[in-house]
Tab-separated table of C-alpha atoms and ligand atoms in Angstrom:
chain	number	residue	atom	x	y	z
A	144	MET	CA	100.396	129.559	86.552
A	145	SER	CA	97.844	126.833	86.125
A	146	MET	CA	99.257	123.433	85.183
A	147	ASN	CA	97.997	120.138	83.816
A	148	LEU	CA	99.480	117.383	85.942
A	149	ASN	CA	99.729	114.130	84.031
A	150	ILE	CA	99.983	111.575	86.821
A	151	GLY	CA	100.233	107.790	86.591
A	152	VAL	CA	98.623	105.962	89.501
A	153	ILE	CA	99.610	102.503	90.660
A	154	LYS	CA	97.211	101.650	93.462
A	155	GLY	CA	98.950	98.339	94.042
A	156	ASP	CA	98.163	95.621	96.542
A	157	GLY	CA	97.161	95.272	100.186
A	158	ILE	CA	96.559	98.692	101.727
A	159	GLY	CA	97.759	100.355	98.488
A	160	PRO	CA	94.331	101.201	97.008
A	161	GLU	CA	93.077	102.726	100.293
A	162	ILE	CA	96.063	104.937	100.928
A	163	VAL	CA	96.401	106.060	97.308
A	164	THR	CA	92.718	107.001	97.181
A	165	GLU	CA	93.233	109.347	100.131
A	166	ALA	CA	96.353	110.868	98.570
A	167	MET	CA	94.453	111.497	95.319
A	168	LYS	CA	91.760	113.358	97.256
A	169	VAL	CA	94.460	115.561	98.757
A	170	LEU	CA	96.057	116.138	95.342
A	171	ASP	CA	92.678	117.067	93.860
A	172	LYS	CA	92.022	119.472	96.697
A	173	ALA	CA	95.421	121.126	96.276
A	174	ALA	CA	94.905	121.311	92.509
A	175	GLU	CA	91.479	122.910	92.980
A	176	LYS	CA	92.826	125.434	95.462
A	177	TYR	CA	95.752	126.511	93.279
A	178	GLY	CA	94.030	126.227	89.904
A	179	HIS	CA	95.688	123.112	88.452
A	180	ALA	CA	94.155	120.040	86.847
A	181	CYS	CA	95.197	116.453	87.636
A	182	LYS	CA	94.806	113.830	84.941
A	183	TYR	CA	95.231	110.310	86.285
A	184	THR	CA	96.185	107.212	84.314
A	185	GLN	CA	95.661	103.975	86.236
A	186	LEU	CA	98.560	101.547	85.859
A	187	LEU	CA	98.937	97.963	87.040
A	188	LEU	CA	102.008	96.730	88.897
A	189	GLY	CA	102.729	93.884	91.285
A	190	GLY	CA	100.051	91.440	92.383
A	191	ALA	CA	97.282	93.425	90.713
A	192	SER	CA	99.099	93.034	87.398
A	193	ILE	CA	99.714	89.301	87.981
A	194	ASP	CA	95.981	88.828	88.519
A	195	VAL	CA	95.169	90.435	85.152
A	196	HIS	CA	98.204	89.697	82.960
A	197	GLY	CA	100.003	86.847	84.708
A	198	ILE	CA	103.151	88.966	85.134
A	199	PRO	CA	103.953	91.756	87.626
A	200	LEU	CA	104.795	94.402	85.015
A	201	THR	CA	103.949	94.542	81.328
A	202	ASP	CA	105.891	96.472	78.687
A	203	GLU	CA	102.703	98.415	78.036
A	204	THR	CA	102.648	99.637	81.645
A	205	VAL	CA	106.277	100.728	81.352
A	206	GLU	CA	105.413	102.720	78.213
A	207	GLN	CA	102.342	104.253	79.858
A	208	ALA	CA	104.407	105.221	82.921
A	209	LYS	CA	107.014	106.846	80.671
A	210	ALA	CA	104.283	108.946	79.085
A	211	CYS	CA	103.297	110.386	82.497
A	212	ASP	CA	105.073	113.295	84.221
A	213	ALA	CA	105.216	111.365	87.487
A	214	VAL	CA	103.760	108.241	89.045
A	215	LEU	CA	102.094	107.905	92.441
A	216	MET	CA	102.202	104.404	93.847
A	217	GLY	CA	100.700	102.610	96.832
A	218	SER	CA	102.454	99.445	97.777
A	219	ILE	CA	102.832	96.060	96.201
A	220	GLY	CA	103.024	92.461	97.355
A	221	GLY	CA	101.024	90.140	99.545
A	222	ASP	CA	101.440	87.662	102.336
A	223	ALA	CA	104.270	85.390	101.205
A	224	LYS	CA	102.840	82.440	103.155
A	225	THR	CA	99.295	82.530	101.852
A	226	SER	CA	99.187	84.493	98.603
A	227	PRO	CA	99.243	82.492	95.335
A	228	TRP	CA	101.590	85.139	93.885
A	229	TYR	CA	104.386	83.536	95.914
A	230	GLN	CA	103.837	80.137	94.317
A	231	LEU	CA	105.300	81.709	91.177
A	232	GLU	CA	109.012	81.726	90.447
A	233	PRO	CA	110.822	84.768	91.935
A	234	SER	CA	111.057	86.628	88.623
A	235	LYS	CA	107.251	86.578	88.288
A	236	ARG	CA	106.385	87.714	91.831
A	237	PRO	CA	105.097	91.221	92.699
A	238	GLU	CA	108.497	92.557	93.903
A	239	ALA	CA	110.088	91.696	90.564
A	240	GLY	CA	107.721	94.192	88.923
A	241	LEU	CA	108.867	96.951	91.242
A	242	LEU	CA	112.541	96.222	90.624
A	243	LYS	CA	111.876	96.125	86.871
A	244	ILE	CA	110.084	99.466	86.740
A	245	ARG	CA	112.912	101.076	88.746
A	246	LYS	CA	115.427	99.729	86.254
A	247	GLU	CA	113.381	100.450	83.111
A	248	LEU	CA	112.753	104.053	84.143
A	249	ASN	CA	116.330	104.438	85.406
A	250	LEU	CA	115.147	105.548	88.845
A	251	PHE	CA	118.566	105.478	90.455
A	252	ALA	CA	118.086	108.039	93.253
A	253	ASN	CA	115.786	106.972	96.065
A	254	LEU	CA	115.067	109.706	98.608
A	255	ARG	CA	113.626	108.564	101.934
A	256	PRO	CA	113.195	111.364	104.412
A	257	ALA	CA	112.789	110.420	108.099
A	258	ILE	CA	111.326	113.199	110.174
A	259	LEU	CA	110.210	113.048	113.787
A	260	TYR	CA	107.081	115.154	114.176
A	261	ASP	CA	106.791	116.870	117.523
A	262	GLU	CA	103.263	115.568	117.959
A	263	LEU	CA	104.411	111.992	117.460
A	264	LYS	CA	107.207	111.918	119.991
A	265	GLY	CA	105.109	109.527	122.044
A	266	ALA	CA	105.139	106.972	119.203
A	267	CYS	CA	108.932	107.041	118.928
A	268	PRO	CA	110.510	104.019	120.598
A	269	LEU	CA	113.639	105.994	121.574
A	270	LYS	CA	114.184	107.690	124.931
A	271	GLU	CA	113.099	111.297	125.136
A	272	GLU	CA	116.574	112.663	125.785
A	273	ILE	CA	117.726	111.150	122.467
A	274	THR	CA	114.967	112.719	120.401
A	275	GLU	CA	114.715	116.045	122.226
A	276	GLY	CA	114.341	118.772	119.579
A	277	GLY	CA	113.340	116.217	116.918
A	278	PHE	CA	115.370	115.088	113.912
A	279	ASP	CA	115.126	115.351	110.166
A	280	LEU	CA	117.320	113.155	108.032
A	281	MET	CA	117.256	112.035	104.418
A	282	ILE	CA	118.346	108.600	103.300
A	283	MET	CA	119.666	108.714	99.721
A	284	ARG	CA	119.650	105.161	98.506
A	285	GLU	CA	121.198	104.039	95.220
A	286	LEU	CA	118.348	102.100	93.608
A	287	THR	CA	119.385	100.461	90.365
A	288	GLY	CA	122.639	98.708	91.218
A	289	GLY	CA	124.340	96.716	93.945
A	290	LEU	CA	123.400	93.212	95.031
A	291	TYR	CA	119.846	93.784	93.853
A	292	PHE	CA	120.918	93.877	90.256
A	293	GLY	CA	124.235	92.012	90.284
A	294	GLU	CA	124.643	88.939	88.132
A	295	ARG	CA	123.038	85.869	89.720
A	296	ARG	CA	123.633	82.286	88.782
A	297	THR	CA	123.151	78.901	90.316
A	298	GLU	CA	126.200	76.669	90.152
A	299	GLU	CA	125.160	73.353	88.603
A	300	ILE	CA	127.242	71.108	90.814
A	301	ASP	CA	126.440	71.951	94.384
A	302	GLY	CA	123.433	74.243	93.920
A	303	VAL	CA	125.217	77.193	95.487
A	304	LEU	CA	123.601	80.495	94.557
A	305	THR	CA	126.240	83.110	93.832
A	306	ALA	CA	125.366	86.812	93.805
A	307	PHE	CA	127.746	89.513	92.666
A	308	ASP	CA	127.773	93.107	93.696
A	309	SER	CA	127.577	95.396	90.717
A	310	LEU	CA	128.066	99.140	90.856
A	311	THR	CA	129.796	101.053	88.123
A	312	TYR	CA	131.820	104.224	88.436
A	313	ASN	CA	129.076	106.295	86.841
A	314	GLU	CA	126.350	104.796	89.018
A	315	ILE	CA	128.213	105.758	92.179
A	316	ARG	CA	129.084	109.176	90.837
A	317	ARG	CA	125.546	110.168	89.886
A	318	ILE	CA	123.973	109.144	93.198
A	319	ALA	CA	126.774	110.863	95.147
A	320	LYS	CA	126.278	114.040	93.143
A	321	ARG	CA	122.546	113.957	93.815
A	322	ALA	CA	123.187	113.489	97.544
A	323	PHE	CA	125.525	116.492	97.675
A	324	ASP	CA	123.053	118.611	95.686
A	325	ILE	CA	120.331	117.754	98.203
A	326	ALA	CA	122.662	118.366	101.161
A	327	MET	CA	123.334	121.875	99.803
A	328	LYS	CA	119.621	122.603	100.219
A	329	ARG	CA	119.508	121.059	103.710
A	330	GLY	CA	122.030	120.806	106.546
A	331	ARG	CA	125.158	120.577	104.315
A	332	LYS	CA	126.365	117.297	105.735
A	333	VAL	CA	126.674	113.935	103.955
A	334	THR	CA	127.296	110.704	105.824
A	335	SER	CA	128.361	108.129	103.269
A	336	VAL	CA	127.658	104.622	104.512
A	337	ASP	CA	129.548	101.585	103.273
A	338	LYS	CA	131.386	98.455	104.365
A	339	ALA	CA	134.831	99.522	103.190
A	340	ASN	CA	136.595	97.398	105.796
A	341	VAL	CA	135.384	94.292	103.959
A	342	LEU	CA	134.015	94.978	100.464
A	343	ASP	CA	135.996	96.070	97.408
A	344	SER	CA	132.839	97.656	96.027
A	345	SER	CA	132.670	99.834	99.153
A	346	ARG	CA	136.276	100.938	98.713
A	347	LEU	CA	135.409	102.034	95.172
A	348	TRP	CA	132.286	103.737	96.533
A	349	ARG	CA	134.327	105.689	99.094
A	350	LYS	CA	136.919	106.777	96.538
A	351	ILE	CA	134.292	108.146	94.136
A	352	VAL	CA	132.270	109.844	96.890
A	353	GLU	CA	135.458	111.636	97.927
A	354	GLU	CA	136.056	112.742	94.343
A	355	VAL	CA	132.527	114.154	94.083
A	356	ALA	CA	132.876	115.863	97.487
A	357	LYS	CA	135.679	118.026	96.075
A	358	ASP	CA	133.070	119.903	94.008
A	359	TYR	CA	131.079	120.706	97.163
A	360	PRO	CA	133.463	122.411	99.604
A	361	GLU	CA	130.556	123.722	101.710
A	362	VAL	CA	129.296	120.232	102.451
A	363	ALA	CA	130.889	118.245	105.279
A	364	LEU	CA	131.530	114.618	104.335
A	365	GLU	CA	131.977	111.746	106.747
A	366	HIS	CA	132.228	108.026	106.127
A	367	MET	CA	130.524	105.507	108.344
A	368	LEU	CA	130.502	101.721	108.266
A	369	VAL	CA	127.024	100.327	107.815
A	370	ASP	CA	126.958	98.320	111.050
A	371	ASN	CA	127.967	101.402	113.012
A	372	CYS	CA	125.340	103.453	111.160
A	373	ALA	CA	122.631	100.973	112.173
A	374	MET	CA	123.677	101.562	115.765
A	375	GLN	CA	124.044	105.347	115.470
A	376	LEU	CA	120.536	105.691	114.021
A	377	VAL	CA	119.059	104.591	117.330
A	378	LYS	CA	121.782	106.054	119.531
A	379	ASP	CA	121.835	109.558	118.100
A	380	PRO	CA	119.686	110.147	114.974
A	381	LYS	CA	120.119	113.916	115.290
A	382	GLN	CA	123.706	113.671	114.029
A	383	PHE	CA	122.506	112.867	110.485
A	384	ASP	CA	121.511	115.133	107.624
A	385	VAL	CA	121.900	113.231	104.328
A	386	VAL	CA	122.769	109.537	104.582
A	387	LEU	CA	124.144	108.355	101.245
A	388	THR	CA	124.340	104.639	100.679
A	389	GLU	CA	124.001	101.741	98.262
A	390	ASN	CA	120.871	99.803	97.437
A	391	MET	CA	120.917	96.974	99.982
A	392	PHE	CA	122.223	99.036	102.911
A	393	GLY	CA	119.685	101.758	102.075
A	394	ASP	CA	116.840	99.254	102.088
A	395	ILE	CA	117.721	98.149	105.605
A	396	LEU	CA	118.663	101.521	107.071
A	397	SER	CA	115.573	103.250	105.696
A	398	ASP	CA	113.286	100.786	107.495
A	399	GLU	CA	115.236	101.389	110.674
A	400	ALA	CA	115.147	105.167	110.247
A	401	SER	CA	111.424	105.046	109.656
A	402	MET	CA	110.736	103.158	112.841
A	403	VAL	CA	112.604	105.682	114.956
A	404	THR	CA	110.211	108.331	113.654
A	405	GLY	CA	107.353	106.421	115.234
A	406	SER	CA	105.890	104.589	112.268
A	407	ILE	CA	106.804	103.524	108.756
A	408	GLY	CA	103.280	104.692	107.868
A	409	MET	CA	104.525	108.276	108.115
A	410	LEU	CA	107.338	108.207	105.601
A	411	ALA	CA	107.196	109.373	102.031
A	412	SER	CA	109.712	108.506	99.355
A	413	THR	CA	110.560	109.186	95.787
A	414	SER	CA	112.697	107.494	93.196
A	415	LEU	CA	114.096	109.858	90.598
A	416	ASN	CA	115.980	109.603	87.344
A	417	GLU	CA	117.999	112.271	85.526
A	418	THR	CA	114.836	114.092	84.455
A	419	LYS	CA	111.982	115.550	86.478
A	420	PHE	CA	110.170	112.213	86.401
A	421	GLY	CA	109.715	110.410	89.704
A	422	LEU	CA	107.951	107.408	91.188
A	423	TYR	CA	106.454	108.469	94.507
A	424	GLU	CA	105.549	105.899	97.102
A	425	PRO	CA	105.220	105.409	100.831
A	426	SER	CA	108.279	103.749	102.367
A	427	GLY	CA	106.167	101.045	103.972
A	428	GLY	CA	104.889	97.804	102.513
A	429	SER	CA	101.435	96.577	101.516
A	430	ALA	CA	100.505	95.388	105.056
A	431	PRO	CA	98.099	92.662	103.839
A	432	ASP	CA	97.109	91.900	107.448
A	433	ILE	CA	95.290	95.226	107.795
A	434	ALA	CA	94.204	95.711	104.159
A	435	GLY	CA	90.577	96.612	103.548
A	436	LYS	CA	89.900	97.522	107.161
A	437	GLY	CA	90.187	101.278	106.649
A	438	ILE	CA	92.797	101.649	109.386
A	439	ALA	CA	96.007	102.064	107.329
A	440	ASN	CA	97.944	105.288	107.745
A	441	PRO	CA	97.627	107.340	104.520
A	442	ILE	CA	100.108	110.025	105.633
A	443	ALA	CA	103.178	108.512	103.945
A	444	THR	CA	101.304	108.454	100.627
A	445	ILE	CA	99.920	111.964	101.107
A	446	LEU	CA	103.430	113.232	101.857
A	447	SER	CA	104.695	111.342	98.798
A	448	ALA	CA	102.136	113.252	96.735
A	449	ALA	CA	103.521	116.479	98.229
A	450	MET	CA	107.028	115.389	97.251
A	451	MET	CA	105.710	114.814	93.736
A	452	LEU	CA	104.438	118.364	93.489
A	453	ARG	CA	107.798	119.641	94.737
A	454	PHE	CA	110.218	117.504	92.725
A	455	SER	CA	108.393	116.702	89.485
A	456	PHE	CA	106.270	119.834	89.073
A	457	ASP	CA	108.226	122.514	90.985
A	458	LEU	CA	105.024	123.376	92.861
A	459	ASP	CA	106.666	124.232	96.184
A	460	GLN	CA	103.815	126.307	97.539
A	461	GLU	CA	101.315	123.507	96.928
A	462	ALA	CA	103.664	120.945	98.497
A	463	ASP	CA	104.168	123.195	101.524
A	464	ALA	CA	100.391	123.472	101.898
A	465	ILE	CA	99.965	119.682	101.962
A	466	GLU	CA	102.802	119.251	104.458
A	467	ALA	CA	101.335	121.961	106.668
A	468	ALA	CA	97.926	120.274	106.481
A	469	VAL	CA	99.460	116.965	107.615
A	470	ALA	CA	101.149	118.715	110.550
A	471	GLN	CA	97.845	120.379	111.410
A	472	VAL	CA	95.941	117.074	111.316
A	473	LEU	CA	98.486	115.585	113.723
A	474	LYS	CA	98.283	118.613	115.954
A	475	GLU	CA	94.516	118.247	116.076
A	476	GLY	CA	95.041	114.739	117.381
A	477	TYR	CA	93.953	112.592	114.403
A	478	ARG	CA	95.788	109.263	114.440
A	479	THR	CA	95.760	105.820	112.894
A	480	ILE	CA	96.616	102.863	115.130
A	481	ASP	CA	100.218	102.586	113.992
A	482	ILE	CA	100.835	105.905	115.693
A	483	MET	CA	99.311	104.805	118.925
A	484	SER	CA	95.620	105.295	119.080
A	485	GLU	CA	92.343	104.301	117.524
A	486	GLY	CA	91.843	105.828	114.111
A	487	LYS	CA	90.886	105.390	110.494
A	488	THR	CA	92.256	106.079	107.022
A	489	GLN	CA	89.538	108.557	106.018
A	490	VAL	CA	88.617	111.736	107.865
B	583	IPM	C1	111.600	98.870	99.412
B	583	IPM	C2	111.105	97.436	99.388
B	583	IPM	C3	111.572	96.803	98.089
B	583	IPM	C4	113.088	96.841	98.076
B	583	IPM	C5	111.034	95.372	97.855
B	583	IPM	C6	109.521	95.315	97.941
B	583	IPM	C7	111.529	94.813	96.550
B	583	IPM	O1	111.560	96.751	100.513
B	583	IPM	O2	111.221	99.631	98.497
B	583	IPM	O3	112.337	99.213	100.325
B	583	IPM	O4	113.738	95.926	98.630
B	583	IPM	O5	113.651	97.762	97.509
B	584	MG	MG1	112.535	97.965	101.937
């Protein structure tokens, strides 16, 4: 059945415009091949929005994003030392726009798959015996709560900045449910990561995850402390299927997981709400140091576009075709420098 895909596009900052342009070409090609039509609406977020509107996200952009079926995004932010965006107060900087759009669109479930491609074993910093046979794990990061969104205030007297952790019962429940649903379609194992030996919020997290697990008897649940998980990811990444964790831990662990796959430039991600809507973006940052040189790795964004077809449009066949094409390109030896050879963004 032919579909009209109403896609918002946030090209973003740094390498964002280059990598999104390549992903759009791939989307157009897939649409042409399978008889769909892509309609793109360009949206401004982050530094690009500051340059035009003075703020990293306008209400108008939020409304425009809501009117799309899904949004494809590059990356946002610049060099904190040199970019004028970082002279602004924190709430007006590029990252604030990203956090705001996540909150406004209720994108609570952040899926960050980390897959080691056979062809890229050489780029993986781990020893061969550890990665033998490859690995394929999915970080499920809670994205609209935790320290990121807890109440913040500056005490008047001694200038101490106090941050509170904030996760409600329902927030933990819905992300846990999503993680178990995804595990049912994968390896049927959930590793829930917390810091329950220290944090009350983690003890609440663990209790609710266990409650949710009762509805999924086929899924094996284990708990792991976050410091141990950081170690296990490099010691034995094959042990993981779905790694379920809160916002801050997920931010850190997903960068680590990406590096063990060889490059953060390879990893797609999506942030979903309760509907089919998703914000699809590469896991990596805007890499201002290599922006405009045509050497950034577009694969993470191309795979994010494939995730979009799968999750927001139920176009599994089309998503499979894009993923197979990426595997084929790697097999044929095409590389960008982050995965260990000379190369360029465009083919
Ligand atoms: C990420 C990024 C963001 C985050 C920043 C840019 C606000 O690191 O998506 O992982 O911390 O969530
Ligand atoms: Mg991060």
